[in-house]
Coordinates of C-alpha atoms in Angstrom, one line a residue:
X1 CA 27.7 -2.1 22.2
X2 CA 31.3 -1.5 20.4
X3 CA 32.4 -4.1 22.9
X4 CA 29.8 -6.8 21.8
X5 CA 30.3 -6.3 18.2
X6 CA 34.0 -6.2 18.7
X7 CA 33.5 -10.2 20.1
X8 CA 31.5 -11.4 17.6
X9 CA 34.1 -10.1 14.8
X10 CA 36.6 -12.5 17.0
X11 CA 34.7 -14.9 16.7
X12 CA 34.5 -15.1 13.0
X13 CA 38.3 -14.6 13.0
X14 CA 38.5 -17.7 15.3
X15 CA 35.9 -20.0 13.4
X16 CA 37.1 -18.6 9.6
X17 CA 40.7 -20.8 10.0
X18 CA 38.3 -23.8 11.1
X19 CA 35.3 -23.1 7.6
X20 CA 37.9 -22.4 5.4
X21 CA 39.3 -26.3 5.8
X22 CA 35.7 -27.3 6.0
X23 CA 34.5 -25.7 2.8
X24 CA 36.1 -25.6 -0.5
X25 CA 36.7 -21.7 -2.9
X26 CA 34.5 -24.4 -4.9
X27 CA 31.9 -24.7 -2.0
X28 CA 32.4 -20.8 -0.8
X29 CA 31.4 -20.0 -4.5
X30 CA 28.1 -21.7 -4.8
X31 CA 26.9 -20.2 -1.6
X32 CA 28.0 -16.7 -2.8
X33 CA 26.1 -17.4 -6.2
X34 CA 23.1 -18.7 -3.7
X35 CA 23.5 -16.2 -1.4
X36 CA 23.7 -13.1 -4.0
X37 CA 20.0 -14.2 -4.9
X38 CA 18.6 -14.3 -1.5
X39 CA 20.8 -11.0 -0.4
X40 CA 20.0 -8.4 -3.5
X41 CA 15.8 -10.3 -3.7
X42 CA 15.8 -9.2 -0.3
X43 CA 16.3 -5.3 -1.0
X44 CA 13.4 -5.4 -2.8
X45 CA 10.6 -7.8 0.1
X46 CA 11.2 -4.3 2.3
X47 CA 10.7 -1.5 -0.4
X48 CA 13.0 0.4 1.2
X49 CA 10.6 1.5 4.1
X50 CA 12.5 0.0 7.0
X51 CA 14.9 2.4 6.1
X52 CA 12.9 5.1 7.5
X53 CA 11.7 3.6 11.5
X54 CA 14.2 6.0 13.1
X55 CA 11.8 8.9 11.8
X56 CA 8.6 8.9 12.3
X57 CA 8.0 10.8 15.5
X58 CA 4.1 9.6 16.5
X59 CA 3.7 5.5 17.1
X60 CA 0.7 5.9 14.5
X61 CA 2.8 6.8 11.7
X62 CA 5.3 4.0 12.4
X63 CA 2.7 1.4 12.7
X64 CA 1.0 1.7 9.5
X65 CA 4.6 2.3 8.1
X66 CA 5.5 -1.4 9.3
X67 CA 2.6 -2.5 7.8
X68 CA 3.5 -1.5 4.6
X69 CA 6.3 -3.2 4.3
X70 CA 5.6 -6.4 5.6
X71 CA 2.7 -6.8 3.3
X72 CA 5.3 -6.0 0.2
X73 CA 7.8 -9.1 2.9
X74 CA 4.6 -11.8 2.0
X75 CA 4.1 -10.9 -1.2
X76 CA 6.5 -10.6 -3.1
X77 CA 8.8 -13.4 -0.9
X78 CA 5.7 -15.3 -2.2
X79 CA 6.5 -14.2 -5.7
X80 CA 10.1 -15.2 -5.5
X81 CA 10.1 -19.2 -3.9
X82 CA 7.3 -19.8 -7.4
X83 CA 10.0 -17.9 -9.6
X84 CA 12.9 -21.0 -8.2
X85 CA 10.6 -23.8 -7.7
X86 CA 9.6 -23.1 -11.5
X87 CA 12.8 -22.3 -12.7
X88 CA 15.4 -23.7 -10.5
X89 CA 17.0 -26.0 -13.8
X90 CA 18.0 -22.8 -16.1
X91 CA 18.6 -20.3 -13.1
X92 CA 21.5 -23.2 -12.3
X93 CA 22.4 -23.9 -15.8
X94 CA 23.2 -20.2 -16.2
X95 CA 25.4 -19.0 -13.3
X96 CA 27.1 -22.6 -13.4
X97 CA 26.2 -23.6 -10.1
X98 CA 24.3 -27.2 -10.9
X99 CA 25.8 -28.7 -8.3
X100 CA 23.3 -26.2 -6.0
X101 CA 20.2 -28.5 -6.9
X102 CA 17.4 -28.6 -5.6
X103 CA 18.6 -26.3 -2.7
X104 CA 17.6 -23.2 -4.8
X105 CA 14.3 -24.0 -4.1
X106 CA 15.0 -21.9 -1.1
X107 CA 15.7 -19.0 -2.3
X108 CA 12.5 -17.3 -1.3
X109 CA 11.9 -19.0 2.3
X110 CA 15.6 -17.3 2.7
X111 CA 14.4 -14.2 1.4
X112 CA 11.6 -14.6 4.0
X113 CA 13.7 -14.8 6.6
X114 CA 16.5 -12.3 5.9
X115 CA 13.7 -9.1 5.5
X116 CA 11.5 -10.0 8.8
X117 CA 15.7 -9.8 10.2
X118 CA 16.0 -6.8 8.6
X119 CA 12.4 -5.1 9.9
X120 CA 13.4 -6.4 13.2
X121 CA 16.3 -4.9 13.9
X122 CA 15.9 -1.7 12.6
X123 CA 12.8 -2.0 14.5
X124 CA 15.1 -2.2 17.6
X125 CA 16.7 0.7 16.2
X126 CA 13.8 3.1 16.5
X127 CA 13.3 1.3 20.1
X128 CA 17.0 2.8 21.2
X129 CA 18.0 -0.7 22.3
X130 CA 21.6 -1.2 21.1
X131 CA 22.5 -2.7 24.3
X132 CA 20.1 -5.8 23.8
X133 CA 20.8 -6.4 20.6
X134 CA 24.5 -6.0 21.9
X135 CA 23.5 -8.8 24.2
X136 CA 22.2 -11.1 21.5
X137 CA 24.8 -11.4 19.1
X138 CA 27.7 -13.2 20.6
X139 CA 25.5 -16.4 21.7
X140 CA 23.4 -16.1 18.0
X141 CA 26.9 -16.3 16.5
X142 CA 28.6 -18.2 18.9
X143 CA 26.1 -21.4 17.9
X144 CA 25.2 -20.6 14.3
X145 CA 29.5 -21.1 13.6
X146 CA 29.3 -24.1 16.4
X147 CA 26.5 -26.4 13.7
X148 CA 28.6 -24.9 10.9
X149 CA 31.3 -26.6 12.0
X150 CA 29.8 -29.5 13.0
X151 CA 28.1 -30.2 10.0
X152 CA 31.5 -29.6 8.0
X153 CA 32.3 -31.7 10.2
X154 CA 30.5 -34.5 10.4
X155 CA 27.6 -34.7 7.7
X156 CA 29.1 -32.7 4.9
X157 CA 31.5 -30.7 3.9
X158 CA 29.2 -29.4 0.9
X159 CA 27.3 -26.5 0.2
X160 CA 24.1 -27.4 2.3
X161 CA 25.5 -26.7 5.4
X162 CA 26.4 -22.9 4.4
X163 CA 23.1 -22.1 3.6
X164 CA 21.3 -23.8 6.4
X165 CA 23.3 -22.0 8.8
X166 CA 22.7 -19.3 7.9
X167 CA 19.1 -19.8 8.0
X168 CA 19.5 -20.9 11.5
X169 CA 21.5 -17.5 12.0
X170 CA 17.8 -15.1 10.9
X171 CA 16.1 -17.6 12.7
X172 CA 17.1 -16.9 16.0
X173 CA 18.1 -13.6 15.6
X174 CA 14.4 -13.0 14.8
X175 CA 13.1 -14.9 17.4
X176 CA 15.2 -13.5 20.2
X177 CA 14.2 -10.1 19.3
X178 CA 11.2 -10.4 19.0
X179 CA 11.1 -12.2 23.0
X180 CA 14.0 -10.0 24.0
X181 CA 14.3 -6.7 22.2
X182 CA 10.8 -6.0 21.7
X183 CA 8.8 -7.6 24.1
X184 CA 5.8 -6.2 23.2
X185 CA 6.4 -6.2 19.4
X186 CA 2.9 -9.0 18.9
X187 CA 1.0 -6.3 20.7
X188 CA 2.1 -3.7 18.8
X189 CA 1.4 -5.7 15.4
X190 CA -2.5 -6.6 16.7
X191 CA -3.3 -3.1 16.5
X192 CA -5.4 -2.0 13.8
X193 CA -4.5 0.3 10.9
X194 CA -6.7 2.3 9.0
X195 CA -6.7 2.6 5.4
X196 CA -6.6 6.8 5.9
X197 CA -2.9 5.9 7.9
X198 CA -1.6 3.4 5.2
X199 CA -2.6 6.4 2.6
X200 CA -1.0 9.4 4.6
X201 CA 2.3 6.8 5.5
X202 CA 2.4 5.7 1.4
X203 CA 3.0 9.5 0.6
X204 CA 5.0 11.1 2.6
X205 CA 7.2 7.6 2.7
X206 CA 6.6 7.5 -1.7
X207 CA 10.5 8.3 -2.5
X208 CA 11.3 5.1 0.1
X209 CA 9.9 2.8 -2.9
X210 CA 11.1 4.6 -5.7
X211 CA 14.0 5.2 -5.0
X212 CA 16.5 4.3 -1.7
X213 CA 14.7 1.0 -2.3
X214 CA 16.1 1.3 -6.0
X215 CA 19.4 2.5 -4.6
X216 CA 20.1 0.0 -1.5
X217 CA 19.0 -3.0 -4.6
X218 CA 22.3 -1.1 -6.7
X219 CA 24.6 -1.1 -4.1
X220 CA 24.2 -4.8 -2.8
X221 CA 23.7 -5.9 -6.5
X222 CA 27.1 -4.1 -7.3
X223 CA 29.1 -5.9 -4.1
X224 CA 28.1 -9.4 -5.5
X225 CA 28.1 -8.3 -9.5
X226 CA 31.8 -10.2 -9.2
X227 CA 30.6 -13.2 -7.4
X228 CA 27.5 -13.5 -10.5
X229 CA 29.9 -12.2 -13.4
X230 CA 33.1 -14.6 -12.6
X231 CA 31.6 -18.0 -12.7
X232 CA 29.8 -17.0 -15.9
X233 CA 32.7 -15.8 -17.5
X234 CA 35.6 -18.1 -15.7
X235 CA 32.9 -21.7 -16.1
X236 CA 34.0 -22.0 -12.6
X237 CA 32.6 -21.1 -9.2
X238 CA 36.4 -21.2 -8.1
X239 CA 36.9 -17.4 -9.0
X240 CA 34.0 -16.4 -7.4
X241 CA 34.7 -18.7 -3.5
X242 CA 38.1 -16.7 -3.6
X243 CA 36.4 -14.0 -3.9
X244 CA 34.3 -13.8 -1.4
X245 CA 37.0 -15.1 1.1
X246 CA 38.6 -12.3 0.2
X247 CA 36.2 -10.0 1.6
X248 CA 36.0 -11.9 4.6
X249 CA 38.2 -10.1 6.4
X250 CA 38.0 -6.8 4.4
X251 CA 33.9 -6.9 5.7
X252 CA 34.3 -7.4 9.7
X253 CA 35.4 -4.0 10.4
X254 CA 32.0 -3.2 7.6
X255 CA 29.6 -5.4 9.9
X256 CA 31.0 -3.3 13.0
X257 CA 30.5 -0.4 11.5
X258 CA 27.0 -1.1 10.7
X259 CA 26.0 -3.2 13.3
X260 CA 27.5 -0.5 15.8
X261 CA 29.1 3.2 14.2
X262 CA 26.1 3.3 11.8
X263 CA 23.1 3.0 13.8
X264 CA 24.1 5.0 16.6
X265 CA 25.4 8.2 14.2
X266 CA 22.9 7.6 12.5
X267 CA 20.3 8.4 15.3
X268 CA 22.6 10.7 17.3
X269 CA 22.8 12.9 13.2
X270 CA 18.9 12.9 12.8
X271 CA 18.6 14.3 16.6
X272 CA 21.7 17.2 14.9
X273 CA 20.3 17.9 11.8
X274 CA 16.4 18.5 13.5
X275 CA 18.2 21.1 15.2
X276 CA 21.8 23.2 13.5
X277 CA 23.0 21.1 9.8
X278 CA 26.4 22.7 11.0
X279 CA 26.3 20.7 14.5
X280 CA 26.0 17.9 11.9
X281 CA 28.1 18.6 9.8
X282 CA 30.6 18.7 12.6
X283 CA 29.4 15.4 14.2
X284 CA 30.0 13.8 10.8
X285 CA 33.9 15.7 10.2
X286 CA 35.0 14.0 13.9
X287 CA 33.6 10.8 12.8
X288 CA 35.4 10.7 9.4
X289 CA 38.5 11.6 10.5
X290 CA 38.9 9.0 13.0
X291 CA 37.8 6.2 10.7
X292 CA 40.4 7.1 8.6
X293 CA 43.0 7.1 10.4
X294 CA 41.2 3.9 12.1
X295 CA 41.4 1.8 9.0
X296 CA 44.8 2.8 7.1
X297 CA 47.1 0.5 8.8
X298 CA 45.1 -2.1 8.7
X299 CA 44.7 -2.1 5.2
X300 CA 48.4 -1.1 4.7
X301 CA 49.6 -4.1 6.7
X302 CA 47.1 -6.6 4.3
X303 CA 47.7 -5.0 1.2
X304 CA 51.2 -5.6 2.3
X305 CA 51.1 -9.5 3.3
X306 CA 47.7 -10.6 2.2
X307 CA 48.5 -14.1 0.8
X308 CA 50.8 -14.7 3.0
X309 CA 47.7 -13.7 6.0
X310 CA 45.6 -16.1 4.6
X311 CA 47.7 -18.7 3.2
X312 CA 49.1 -19.2 7.0
X313 CA 45.6 -18.4 8.8
X314 CA 43.2 -20.0 6.2
X315 CA 45.4 -22.4 4.3
X316 CA 47.5 -22.4 1.3
X317 CA 43.8 -23.5 -0.8
X318 CA 43.6 -19.8 0.0
X319 CA 47.0 -17.6 -0.5
X320 CA 45.1 -16.3 -3.6
X321 CA 41.9 -15.0 -1.0
X322 CA 45.1 -13.2 0.5
X323 CA 46.4 -11.7 -3.2
X324 CA 43.4 -10.6 -4.2
X325 CA 42.4 -9.0 -0.9
X326 CA 45.5 -7.1 -1.0
X327 CA 44.2 -5.4 -3.9
X328 CA 40.6 -4.8 -2.7
X329 CA 42.0 -3.1 0.0
X330 CA 42.9 -0.3 -2.0
X331 CA 38.9 1.2 -2.5
X332 CA 37.6 -0.9 0.9
X333 CA 39.2 2.1 2.6
X334 CA 36.8 4.3 0.9
X335 CA 34.4 2.2 1.7
X336 CA 34.7 1.8 5.5
X337 CA 34.7 5.4 6.0
X338 CA 32.2 6.4 3.3
X339 CA 29.0 3.4 4.9
X340 CA 28.3 5.4 8.3
X341 CA 28.4 8.9 7.4
X342 CA 26.2 8.0 4.1
X343 CA 23.1 8.1 6.7
X344 CA 23.1 11.3 5.1
X345 CA 21.8 11.1 2.1
X346 CA 18.8 10.1 4.4
X347 CA 18.6 12.5 6.7
X348 CA 18.9 15.5 4.4
X349 CA 15.8 13.5 2.4
X350 CA 18.1 13.7 -1.1
X351 CA 17.3 10.0 -1.9
X352 CA 17.2 11.1 -5.2
X353 CA 20.9 11.7 -5.3
X354 CA 22.2 8.8 -3.8
X355 CA 19.9 6.8 -6.1
X356 CA 22.3 8.8 -9.0
X357 CA 25.1 7.5 -6.8
X358 CA 24.4 4.1 -6.9
X359 CA 23.7 4.1 -10.8
X360 CA 27.0 5.5 -10.7
X361 CA 28.5 2.5 -8.6
X362 CA 27.0 -0.2 -10.5
X363 CA 27.5 0.7 -13.6
X364 CA 31.3 1.4 -13.1
X365 CA 31.5 -2.1 -11.5
X366 CA 29.6 -3.3 -14.4
X367 CA 31.6 -1.8 -17.0
X368 CA 35.5 -2.8 -15.1
X369 CA 33.7 -6.5 -14.7
X370 CA 32.8 -7.0 -18.5
X371 CA 35.3 -4.9 -20.0
X372 CA 38.4 -7.2 -18.6
X373 CA 35.9 -10.3 -18.6
X374 CA 35.5 -10.0 -22.3
X375 CA 39.3 -9.2 -22.7
X376 CA 41.6 -11.5 -20.2
X377 CA 40.3 -14.6 -17.9
X378 CA 43.2 -13.3 -15.2
X379 CA 41.2 -13.3 -12.2
X380 CA 44.5 -10.7 -10.8
X381 CA 43.7 -8.0 -13.8
X382 CA 40.3 -8.6 -13.8
X383 CA 40.2 -7.5 -9.5
X384 CA 42.8 -5.0 -10.1
X385 CA 40.9 -2.5 -12.9
X386 CA 37.5 -3.9 -10.6
X387 CA 39.6 -1.7 -7.3
X388 CA 40.2 1.3 -9.1
X389 CA 37.0 1.8 -10.5
X390 CA 35.8 1.5 -7.1
X391 CA 38.0 3.7 -5.8
X392 CA 37.5 6.8 -8.4
X393 CA 33.6 6.0 -7.6
X394 CA 33.7 6.3 -3.6
X395 CA 35.7 9.6 -3.9
X396 CA 33.2 10.8 -5.6
X397 CA 30.6 9.5 -2.5
X398 CA 32.9 11.1 -0.1
X399 CA 32.2 14.3 -1.8
X400 CA 29.0 14.8 -1.9
X401 CA 28.4 13.4 1.4
X402 CA 30.2 16.9 3.0
X403 CA 28.2 18.4 0.2
X404 CA 25.2 17.7 1.6
X405 CA 26.7 18.6 5.1
X406 CA 27.0 21.8 3.5
X407 CA 31.2 22.1 5.2
X408 CA 34.3 20.3 5.0
X409 CA 33.9 18.5 0.9
X410 CA 37.5 19.7 -0.5
X411 CA 39.6 18.7 2.6
X412 CA 37.3 15.5 3.1
X413 CA 38.3 15.2 -0.4
X414 CA 41.8 15.6 -0.5
X415 CA 42.3 13.8 2.8
X416 CA 41.1 10.9 1.5
X417 CA 43.3 10.7 -1.9
X418 CA 46.7 11.8 -0.2
X419 CA 45.7 8.7 2.7
X420 CA 44.5 6.9 -0.7
X421 CA 48.0 7.5 -2.1
X422 CA 50.7 7.4 0.8
X423 CA 48.9 4.1 1.6
X424 CA 49.0 2.7 -2.1
X425 CA 52.9 3.9 -2.5
X426 CA 53.7 2.4 0.9
X427 CA 52.4 -0.9 0.1
X428 CA 53.8 -1.2 -3.2
X429 CA 57.5 0.0 -2.1
X430 CA 57.4 -2.6 0.2
X431 CA 56.2 -5.4 -1.7
X432 CA 59.6 -4.5 -4.1
X433 CA 61.6 -4.6 -1.8
X434 CA 60.2 -8.0 -0.1
X435 CA 60.7 -9.4 -3.9
X436 CA 64.3 -8.4 -4.6
X437 CA 65.5 -9.4 -1.6
X438 CA 63.4 -12.7 -2.1
X439 CA 65.3 -13.2 -5.5

């Protein structure tokens, strides 16, 4: 599974320099705005229920949970479609995204595809179909990337190429999961679910639409805040495009952890928690240490040479994105090491605590962006303040996770701070030395 995910990441790196020379920062900024609408709304559509697919021990309970999820998907995505068709001119104008034109009307259908993709992936996690998932990821990623390049090269290097590619990715994955990963899915969906079973499951998992969904919405929305706020204040989609590509290199390890480590850890931690909280804590601590040591060196290298690496790999138009990436790496260390183990909140059924953290994270991100954008139009300054706000909140998250594990709380926080401080010192000292030698 890890090998297949690694191949997917390799394909991302292979195609990114090609795509960066076909699509401009302004185009990526437009796509970032469109995608932010789709992804944030897409979190609402499943009502948070799909995140609980791994928890029911009986198939009858899972089937009822699946029924609730698909029903929410159809109703909400339909309403979203109407809103974006009617409000398209005003929505585009507010975000300085007039160049999107009528493509904004596809937000609703794309939300439906995203939600269906999320449901089928979480279903396959319950089925422990990790190997089948991995075998599908490579051809799907390769096919959609080839289409993306071909569209940009021979048809048009405008935003619709990126939008269509994203839709094809979801559609292909949904089809292949239904036919290859979960071959009995259609028969399973045809089985009847009684109103009593629906009410029972709705009551058992009532915290998911109330808290888990809103936690996910806050987490996802806060991740996209710079992409939607920067065009409003800076009157251009270019900063959003630079920010989007800055996250390209940083997000690839996060995707790897999400597709491999997080799902395996979640499944294993659920089993350990049923037998012993201490065993789950020990497993969480071992994973945390491994991830900390694994991610620190690449982030140091990126922090020292971000703009030069981006200019060499992606082209001169993207050197500023490399500078942003070198700054954002300061908080991505915390995000990378906390992403897989944050499943602890769901495992110990502390969804309300996770909601509180996501509220804190959203507030810190929003306030840092608004206050800085009001004071300056310098993109680098905005991103520095944004990075510091994120680092502070993720330190809180790490301590909170191990508090719930009832072990290693202070040790995890101290270890993170030491690694962060040492890495920041190395990066700043090296960059100062390079600058002094250059002059």
